[in-house]
Short mmCIF file of C-alpha atoms in Angstrom, two decimals:
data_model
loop_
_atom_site.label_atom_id
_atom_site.label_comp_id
_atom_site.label_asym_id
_atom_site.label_seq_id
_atom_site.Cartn_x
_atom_site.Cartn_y
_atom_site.Cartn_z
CA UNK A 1 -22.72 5.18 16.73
CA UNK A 2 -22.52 1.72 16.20
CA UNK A 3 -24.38 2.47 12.49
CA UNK A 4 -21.70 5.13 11.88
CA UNK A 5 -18.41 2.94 12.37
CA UNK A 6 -19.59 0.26 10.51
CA UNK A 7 -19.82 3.19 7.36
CA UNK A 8 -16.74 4.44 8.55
CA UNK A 9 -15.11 1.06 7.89
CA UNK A 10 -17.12 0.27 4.93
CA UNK A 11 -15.68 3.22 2.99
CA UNK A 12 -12.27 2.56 3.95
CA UNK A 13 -12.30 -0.88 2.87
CA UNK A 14 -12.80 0.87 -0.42
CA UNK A 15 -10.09 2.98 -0.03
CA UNK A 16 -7.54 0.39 1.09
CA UNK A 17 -8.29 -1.39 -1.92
CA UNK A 18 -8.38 1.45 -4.56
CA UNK A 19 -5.25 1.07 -6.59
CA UNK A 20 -2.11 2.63 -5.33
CA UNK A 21 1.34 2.13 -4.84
CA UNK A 22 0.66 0.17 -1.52
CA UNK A 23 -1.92 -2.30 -3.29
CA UNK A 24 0.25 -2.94 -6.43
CA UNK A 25 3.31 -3.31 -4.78
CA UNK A 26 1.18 -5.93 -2.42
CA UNK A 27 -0.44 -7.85 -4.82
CA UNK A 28 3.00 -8.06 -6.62
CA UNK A 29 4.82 -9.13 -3.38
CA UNK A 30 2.22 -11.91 -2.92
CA UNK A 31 1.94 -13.48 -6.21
CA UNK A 32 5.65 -13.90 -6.47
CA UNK A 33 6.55 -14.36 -3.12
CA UNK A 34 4.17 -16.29 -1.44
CA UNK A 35 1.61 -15.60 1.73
CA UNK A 36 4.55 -14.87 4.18
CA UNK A 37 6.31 -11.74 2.56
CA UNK A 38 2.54 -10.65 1.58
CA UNK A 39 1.90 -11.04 5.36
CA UNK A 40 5.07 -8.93 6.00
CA UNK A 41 4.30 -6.13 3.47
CA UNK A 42 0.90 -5.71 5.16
CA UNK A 43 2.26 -5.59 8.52
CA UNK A 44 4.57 -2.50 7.05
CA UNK A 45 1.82 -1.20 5.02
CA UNK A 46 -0.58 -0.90 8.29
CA UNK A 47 2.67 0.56 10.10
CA UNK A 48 2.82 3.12 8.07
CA UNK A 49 -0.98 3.77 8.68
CA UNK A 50 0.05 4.17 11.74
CA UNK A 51 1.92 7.23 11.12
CA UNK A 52 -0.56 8.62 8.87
CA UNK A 53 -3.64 8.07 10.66
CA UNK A 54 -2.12 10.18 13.91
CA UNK A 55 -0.99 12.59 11.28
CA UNK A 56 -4.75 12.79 10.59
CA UNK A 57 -6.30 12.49 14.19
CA UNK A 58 -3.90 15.35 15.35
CA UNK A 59 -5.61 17.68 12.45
CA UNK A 60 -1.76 18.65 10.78
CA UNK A 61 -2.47 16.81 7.80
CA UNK A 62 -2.86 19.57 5.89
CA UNK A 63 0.41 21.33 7.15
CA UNK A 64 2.38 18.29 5.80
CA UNK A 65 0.80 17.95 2.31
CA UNK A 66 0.37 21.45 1.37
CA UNK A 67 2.81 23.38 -0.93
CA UNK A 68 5.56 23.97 1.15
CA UNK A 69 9.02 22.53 1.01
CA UNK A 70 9.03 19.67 2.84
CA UNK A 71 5.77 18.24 0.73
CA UNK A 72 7.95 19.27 -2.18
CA UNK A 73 10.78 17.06 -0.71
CA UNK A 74 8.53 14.00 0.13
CA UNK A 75 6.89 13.65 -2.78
CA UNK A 76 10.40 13.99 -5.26
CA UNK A 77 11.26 11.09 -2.63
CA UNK A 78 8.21 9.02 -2.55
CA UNK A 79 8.56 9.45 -6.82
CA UNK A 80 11.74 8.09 -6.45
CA UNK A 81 11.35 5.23 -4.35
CA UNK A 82 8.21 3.83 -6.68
CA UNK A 83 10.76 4.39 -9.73
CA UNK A 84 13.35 2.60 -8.06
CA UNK A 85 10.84 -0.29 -6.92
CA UNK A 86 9.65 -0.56 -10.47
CA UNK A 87 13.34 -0.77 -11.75
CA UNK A 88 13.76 -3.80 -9.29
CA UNK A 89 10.37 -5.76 -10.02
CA UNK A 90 10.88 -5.29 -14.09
CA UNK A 91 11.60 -8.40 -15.32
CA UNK A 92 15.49 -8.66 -16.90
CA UNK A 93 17.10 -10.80 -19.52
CA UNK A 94 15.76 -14.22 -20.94
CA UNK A 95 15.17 -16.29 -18.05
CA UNK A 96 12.43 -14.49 -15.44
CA UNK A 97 10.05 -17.43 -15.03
CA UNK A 98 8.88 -17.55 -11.84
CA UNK A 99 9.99 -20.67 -10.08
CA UNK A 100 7.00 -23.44 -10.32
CA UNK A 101 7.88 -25.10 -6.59
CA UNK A 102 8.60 -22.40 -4.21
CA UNK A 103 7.83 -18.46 -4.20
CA UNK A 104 10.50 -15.84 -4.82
CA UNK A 105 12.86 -14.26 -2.41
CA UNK A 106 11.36 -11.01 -1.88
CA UNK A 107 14.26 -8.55 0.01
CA UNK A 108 12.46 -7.52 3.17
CA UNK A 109 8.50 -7.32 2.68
CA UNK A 110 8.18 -5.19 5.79
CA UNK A 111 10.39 -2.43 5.39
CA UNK A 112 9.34 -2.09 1.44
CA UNK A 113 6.24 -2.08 2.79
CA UNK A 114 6.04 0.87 5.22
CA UNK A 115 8.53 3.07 3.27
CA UNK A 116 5.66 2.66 -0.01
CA UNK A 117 2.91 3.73 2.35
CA UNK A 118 5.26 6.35 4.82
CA UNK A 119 6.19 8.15 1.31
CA UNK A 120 2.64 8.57 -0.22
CA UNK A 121 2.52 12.19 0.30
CA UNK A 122 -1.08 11.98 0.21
CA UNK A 123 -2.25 9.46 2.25
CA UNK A 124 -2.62 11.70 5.86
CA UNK A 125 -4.47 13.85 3.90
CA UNK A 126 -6.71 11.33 2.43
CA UNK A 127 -7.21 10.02 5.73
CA UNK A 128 -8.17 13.04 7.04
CA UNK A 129 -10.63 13.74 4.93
CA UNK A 130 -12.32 10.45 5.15
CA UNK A 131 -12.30 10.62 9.22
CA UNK A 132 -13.74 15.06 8.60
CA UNK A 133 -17.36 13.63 8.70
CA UNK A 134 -17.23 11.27 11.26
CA UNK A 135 -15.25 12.73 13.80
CA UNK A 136 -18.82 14.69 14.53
CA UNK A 137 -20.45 11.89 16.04
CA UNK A 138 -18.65 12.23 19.63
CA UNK A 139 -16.83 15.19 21.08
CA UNK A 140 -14.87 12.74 22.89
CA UNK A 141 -11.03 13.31 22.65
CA UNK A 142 -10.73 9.36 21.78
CA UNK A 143 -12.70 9.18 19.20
CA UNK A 144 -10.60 10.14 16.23
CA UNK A 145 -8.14 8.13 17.90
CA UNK A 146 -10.46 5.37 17.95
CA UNK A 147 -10.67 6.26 14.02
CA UNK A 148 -7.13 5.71 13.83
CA UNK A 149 -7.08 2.48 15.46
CA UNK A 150 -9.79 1.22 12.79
CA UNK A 151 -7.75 2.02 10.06
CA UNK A 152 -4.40 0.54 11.02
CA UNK A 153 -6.31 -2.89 12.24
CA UNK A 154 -8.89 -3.17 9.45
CA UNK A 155 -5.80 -2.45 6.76
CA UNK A 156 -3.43 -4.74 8.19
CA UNK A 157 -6.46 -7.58 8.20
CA UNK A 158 -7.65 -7.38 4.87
CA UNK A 159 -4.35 -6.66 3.55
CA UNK A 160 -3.33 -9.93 4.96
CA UNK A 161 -6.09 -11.49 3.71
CA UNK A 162 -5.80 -10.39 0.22
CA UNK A 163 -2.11 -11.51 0.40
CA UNK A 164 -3.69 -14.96 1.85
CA UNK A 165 -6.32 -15.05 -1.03
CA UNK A 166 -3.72 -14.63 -3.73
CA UNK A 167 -2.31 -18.11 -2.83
CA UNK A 168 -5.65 -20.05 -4.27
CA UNK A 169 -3.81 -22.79 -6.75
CA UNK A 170 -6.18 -20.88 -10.10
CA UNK A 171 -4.63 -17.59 -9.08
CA UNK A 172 -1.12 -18.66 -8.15
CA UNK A 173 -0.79 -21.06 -11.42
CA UNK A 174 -2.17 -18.25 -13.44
CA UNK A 175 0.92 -15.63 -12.46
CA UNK A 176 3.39 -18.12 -13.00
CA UNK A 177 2.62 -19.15 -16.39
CA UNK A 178 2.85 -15.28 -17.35
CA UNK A 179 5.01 -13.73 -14.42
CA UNK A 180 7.12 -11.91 -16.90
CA UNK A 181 3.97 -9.81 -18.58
CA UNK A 182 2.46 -9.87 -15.61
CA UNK A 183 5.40 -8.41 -13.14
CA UNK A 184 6.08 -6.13 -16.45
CA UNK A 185 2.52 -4.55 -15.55
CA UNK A 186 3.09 -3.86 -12.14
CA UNK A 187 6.45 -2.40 -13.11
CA UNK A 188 4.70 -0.28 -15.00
CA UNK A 189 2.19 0.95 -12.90
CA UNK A 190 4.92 1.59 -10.49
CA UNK A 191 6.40 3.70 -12.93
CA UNK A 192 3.35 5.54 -13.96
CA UNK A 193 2.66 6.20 -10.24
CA UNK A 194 6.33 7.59 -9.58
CA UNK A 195 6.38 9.85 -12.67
CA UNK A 196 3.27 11.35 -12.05
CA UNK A 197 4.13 12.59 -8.27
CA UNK A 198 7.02 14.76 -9.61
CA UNK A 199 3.89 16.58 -12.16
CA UNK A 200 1.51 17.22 -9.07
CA UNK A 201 0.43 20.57 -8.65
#
């Protein structure tokens, strides 16, 4: 068993760090405002795991990431919420260098954070299908809660730790001597992430 959680996590390390909304809109948050409100956004990020992974554990995944109209609803909403986050991080005007003594004021990490990952429409059902093949190795009634619990700790860890890791003086010096073309990339794949939720089959 031991053997089969460490695969378990393995793979979902992947997954946490795929890109998404939750790991641009992190990395963003970081570089620009510091290890604190990276910290923060992690904590809501691994939050909304929370949600999801239950979703997942209790087997309805499916039911709320189908075709029906509340799917329909969530995902217009989640599109609109990574449109309106891209609108905000864009950079504006002349004068959008990034500060070279202190980070950014970043409007509450924590709640940004858990609405990005509570409005992924597909997130319970990615999580589901990652637990599928290992819920198999116990019949106990804990065990995809045990799942669950993995995924909420092990994101909000290295989530925290990649917000941590960002700070390194190479990185850090790095986005502030381009934080306009830089933030104008994450902006953008903001953007591209919102628009294409309101084309999903």
């Amino acid at each position: 068993m031991i053997n089969e959680l460490l695969a378990f996590m393995g793979l979902m390390a992947l997954g946490q760090f795929s890109p998404g909304p939750d790991m641009v809109l992190l990395t963003r948050t970081a570089l620009a405002g510091g290890a604190r409100n990276g910290v923060l956004m992690a904590a809501g990020i691994a939050t909304g795991l929370m949600v999801h992974s239950s979703i997942a554990a209790m087997g309805v995944a499916v039911f709320l990431t189908g075709e029906g109209g509340l799917a329909l609803a969530l995902r217009l909403l989640a599109g609109c919420y990574l449109l309106f986050l891209a609108w905000q991080i864009m950079p504006k005007g002349q004068g959008n260098e990034v500060r070279q003594t202190e980070a950014l004021e970043v409007p509450r990490p924590y709640w940004r954070g858990l609405l990005c990952n509570l409005l992924n429409p597909k997130a319970a059902l990615f999580l589901a299908a990652m637990m599928a093949p290992f819920t198999a190795v116990s019949d106990s009634p804990q065990w995809p809660w045990i799942l669950a619990a993995i995924i909420v700790v092990q994101g909000g860890v290295l989530w925290s730790l990649w917000a941590v890791l960002l700070q390194r003086p190479g990185i850090r010096g790095m986005y502030q001597r381009s934080a306009k073309w830089i933030d104008r990339l994450f902006a953008l794949a903001l953007l591209v992430l919102g628009v294409s939720l309101f084309f999903l089959s």
